[in-house]
Amino acid sequence: LSERLQSALAKLKGKGKVSEADVKAAMREVRLALLEADVNYKVVKDFVSKVRERAVGQEVLKSLTPGQQVIKVVNEELTQLMGGAQSKLELTSKPSVIMMVGLQGAGKTTTTGKLGRYLKKQNRRPLLVAGDVYRPAAIRQLEVLGEQVELPVFSMGDQESPVTIAEKGVAEAKDQDYDTVLIDTAGRLHIDETMMEELKAIKEKVEPDETLLVVDAMTGQDAVNVAESFNRELGLTGVILTKLDGDTRGGAALSVRSVTDCPVKFSGMGEKVDALEPFHPERMASRILGMGDVLTLIEKAQASVDQEKAKDLERRMRKQQFTFDDFLEQMDQVRNMGPLDEVLGMMPGMGQMKGMKNLQVDEKQLTRVEAIIRSMTREEKQQPDIINASRRKRIAAGSGTTVQDVNRLIKQFMDMKKMMKQFTSMSKGKKKKGFGK
Ligand code: GDP
Ligand code: MG
């Protein structure tokens, strides 16, 4: 999935500008990638339409290229899809009871040990309860894990009913001052009535704070279906996705939350006891997009860079140092931002000057303007005063425009500068205006 998504988005990454068609094409590939990754069909449909809506919509951040912005939107929506914020365990009772449920082989027993270890590190005192009396050696398996993570295991052999064991386990915890009870239960190969009834009986008896479904991420869409039935029958407070280390497609991770409305609380990343991690939707999204923390970095940089740029620009305008380079930069932003008068409203000190008729330029004109400025030399851009008649002729030729076009632009620029000057002298003594705020 990562690869497919990355290649779909890579095409956008380098682009300075992204058209609606670009976004559409990228989204088509994103859609395919998700479907191939076994993400639920309805989830994919909603996801793609949300991203498309936002990507071609109004959200524009100045320091990101449009390509980066689409990626940012995809990342945000992926995060949202997986629940947005991290979902923590809610352990309130004393002792708090966590019941582990799931199909055979999903990783319940292993995860019980892992979670015990995790909670111990959070300064809790967990007791593990061996509630699987059916699978040969299941009790022994938990005891071995208990030794590894240095936690006590409560067991009553395989002759008592799981309900009794769970109940006695909780009583034992109360007695011995353990604050958390983790109950390992038996699974079946498939969901069946007997198993559900037994789990329901245990649940009724011990009233767990958390009923966690342990589900094998590698089973993809099946994992989602399993989560749906367990949630319907039993009521879940969370899901633990195991074997995410081997899950290359990511389908379960992506759809479990939105299909079942159950938050994924942890992920299993390997067979070892320390291979359990709280599930962070944002990190998972970034991992799927394969960009690690790059996006967060961009986000952080963006906030400061924008402000700095704006401040710098404002400073320069006040000193009448506004050059064609600044002009060009503003133009670039204009293209991505929409109506020029709105953009002008966002420029430092320009809010008051809306309706400057000679600055109402349309898209075609913008292209021409850009070409003209790009045909200027460095000096000309920085000191427009030196642009004499022969320079104007050269610029016109170089940009494929006419001298009149060049004249008009320079006049516009000079007018703009003059107005800024007026404005800055006008506003002297007044409070400084911020950038768009
Ligand atoms: P249970 O039947 O649900 O209790 O499942 P077990 O805890 O016995 O686990 C079944 C198998 O899955 C074992 O071989 C575990 O080592 C393996 N397993 C569990 N969690 C993970 C995981 O996160 N990653 C990997 N790679 N293997 C896991
Ligand atoms: Mg087991």
PDB file of C-alpha atoms and ligand atoms in Angstrom, residues 102-111 114 132 135 141 145 184-185 187 214 218 241-246 267-272 275, ligand 1:
ATOM      1  CA  GLY A 102     -10.615 -12.779  19.606  1.00  0.00           C
ATOM      2  CA  LEU A 103     -10.264 -15.705  17.267  1.00  0.00           C
ATOM      3  CA  GLN A 104      -7.743 -18.470  17.730  1.00  0.00           C
ATOM      4  CA  GLY A 105      -4.266 -17.528  16.641  1.00  0.00           C
ATOM      5  CA  ALA A 106      -5.010 -13.819  16.583  1.00  0.00           C
ATOM      6  CA  GLY A 107      -2.451 -13.217  19.297  1.00  0.00           C
ATOM      7  CA  LYS A 108      -4.589 -12.900  22.449  1.00  0.00           C
ATOM      8  CA  THR A 109      -2.285 -14.777  24.797  1.00  0.00           C
ATOM      9  CA  THR A 110       0.847 -13.112  23.473  1.00  0.00           C
ATOM     10  CA  THR A 111      -0.804  -9.703  23.630  1.00  0.00           C
ATOM     11  CA  LYS A 114       2.710  -7.723  26.151  1.00  0.00           C
ATOM     12  CA  ASP A 132      -8.349 -20.319  27.972  1.00  0.00           C
ATOM     13  CA  ARG A 135      -6.445 -24.944  23.839  1.00  0.00           C
ATOM     14  CA  GLN A 141       1.918 -20.385  27.358  1.00  0.00           C
ATOM     15  CA  LEU A 145       4.958 -15.160  29.200  1.00  0.00           C
ATOM     16  CA  ASP A 184      -6.917 -14.134  28.474  1.00  0.00           C
ATOM     17  CA  THR A 185      -9.806 -16.033  26.907  1.00  0.00           C
ATOM     18  CA  GLY A 187     -10.901 -18.248  20.798  1.00  0.00           C
ATOM     19  CA  VAL A 214      -7.273  -8.897  19.410  1.00  0.00           C
ATOM     20  CA  MET A 218      -2.747  -9.645   8.085  1.00  0.00           C
ATOM     21  CA  LEU A 241      -4.215  -5.077  15.707  1.00  0.00           C
ATOM     22  CA  THR A 242      -1.538  -7.724  15.867  1.00  0.00           C
ATOM     23  CA  LYS A 243       1.042  -8.709  13.279  1.00  0.00           C
ATOM     24  CA  LEU A 244       1.157  -5.244  11.834  1.00  0.00           C
ATOM     25  CA  ASP A 245       4.843  -6.024  11.347  1.00  0.00           C
ATOM     26  CA  GLY A 246       3.826  -8.447   8.616  1.00  0.00           C
ATOM     27  CA  SER A 267      -0.675  -2.529  17.595  1.00  0.00           C
ATOM     28  CA  GLY A 268       1.436  -5.651  17.788  1.00  0.00           C
ATOM     29  CA  MET A 269       4.673  -5.293  15.893  1.00  0.00           C
ATOM     30  CA  GLY A 270       6.336  -8.646  16.440  1.00  0.00           C
ATOM     31  CA  GLU A 271       6.456 -11.832  18.444  1.00  0.00           C
ATOM     32  CA  LYS A 272       8.568 -10.490  21.274  1.00  0.00           C
ATOM     33  CA  ALA A 275       6.601  -5.505  20.430  1.00  0.00           C
TER      34      ALA A 275
HETATM   35  P1  GDP B   1      -4.141 -16.627  20.499  1.00  0.00           P
HETATM   36  O1  GDP B   1      -4.585 -17.945  19.993  1.00  0.00           O
HETATM   37  O2  GDP B   1      -5.067 -15.541  20.097  1.00  0.00           O
HETATM   38  O3  GDP B   1      -3.889 -16.643  21.971  1.00  0.00           O
HETATM   39  O4  GDP B   1      -2.758 -16.296  19.782  1.00  0.00           O
HETATM   40  P2  GDP B   1      -1.277 -16.424  20.344  1.00  0.00           P
HETATM   41  O5  GDP B   1      -1.016 -15.373  21.349  1.00  0.00           O
HETATM   42  O6  GDP B   1      -1.014 -17.826  20.746  1.00  0.00           O
HETATM   43  O7  GDP B   1      -0.443 -16.035  19.037  1.00  0.00           O
HETATM   44  C1  GDP B   1      -0.489 -16.785  17.855  1.00  0.00           C
HETATM   45  C2  GDP B   1       0.804 -16.571  17.069  1.00  0.00           C
HETATM   46  O8  GDP B   1       0.897 -15.237  16.621  1.00  0.00           O
HETATM   47  C3  GDP B   1       2.040 -16.800  17.906  1.00  0.00           C
HETATM   48  O9  GDP B   1       2.990 -17.499  17.152  1.00  0.00           O
HETATM   49  C4  GDP B   1       2.554 -15.395  18.212  1.00  0.00           C
HETATM   50  O10 GDP B   1       3.939 -15.376  18.396  1.00  0.00           O
HETATM   51  C5  GDP B   1       2.148 -14.691  16.974  1.00  0.00           C
HETATM   52  N1  GDP B   1       1.962 -13.251  17.190  1.00  0.00           N
HETATM   53  C6  GDP B   1       1.168 -12.622  18.086  1.00  0.00           C
HETATM   54  N2  GDP B   1       1.239 -11.272  17.962  1.00  0.00           N
HETATM   55  C7  GDP B   1       2.117 -11.043  16.964  1.00  0.00           C
HETATM   56  C8  GDP B   1       2.621  -9.835  16.344  1.00  0.00           C
HETATM   57  O11 GDP B   1       2.272  -8.693  16.675  1.00  0.00           O
HETATM   58  N3  GDP B   1       3.499  -9.999  15.326  1.00  0.00           N
HETATM   59  C9  GDP B   1       3.899 -11.231  14.912  1.00  0.00           C
HETATM   60  N4  GDP B   1       4.755 -11.289  13.897  1.00  0.00           N
HETATM   61  N5  GDP B   1       3.448 -12.351  15.450  1.00  0.00           N
HETATM   62  C10 GDP B   1       2.582 -12.285  16.464  1.00  0.00           C
END
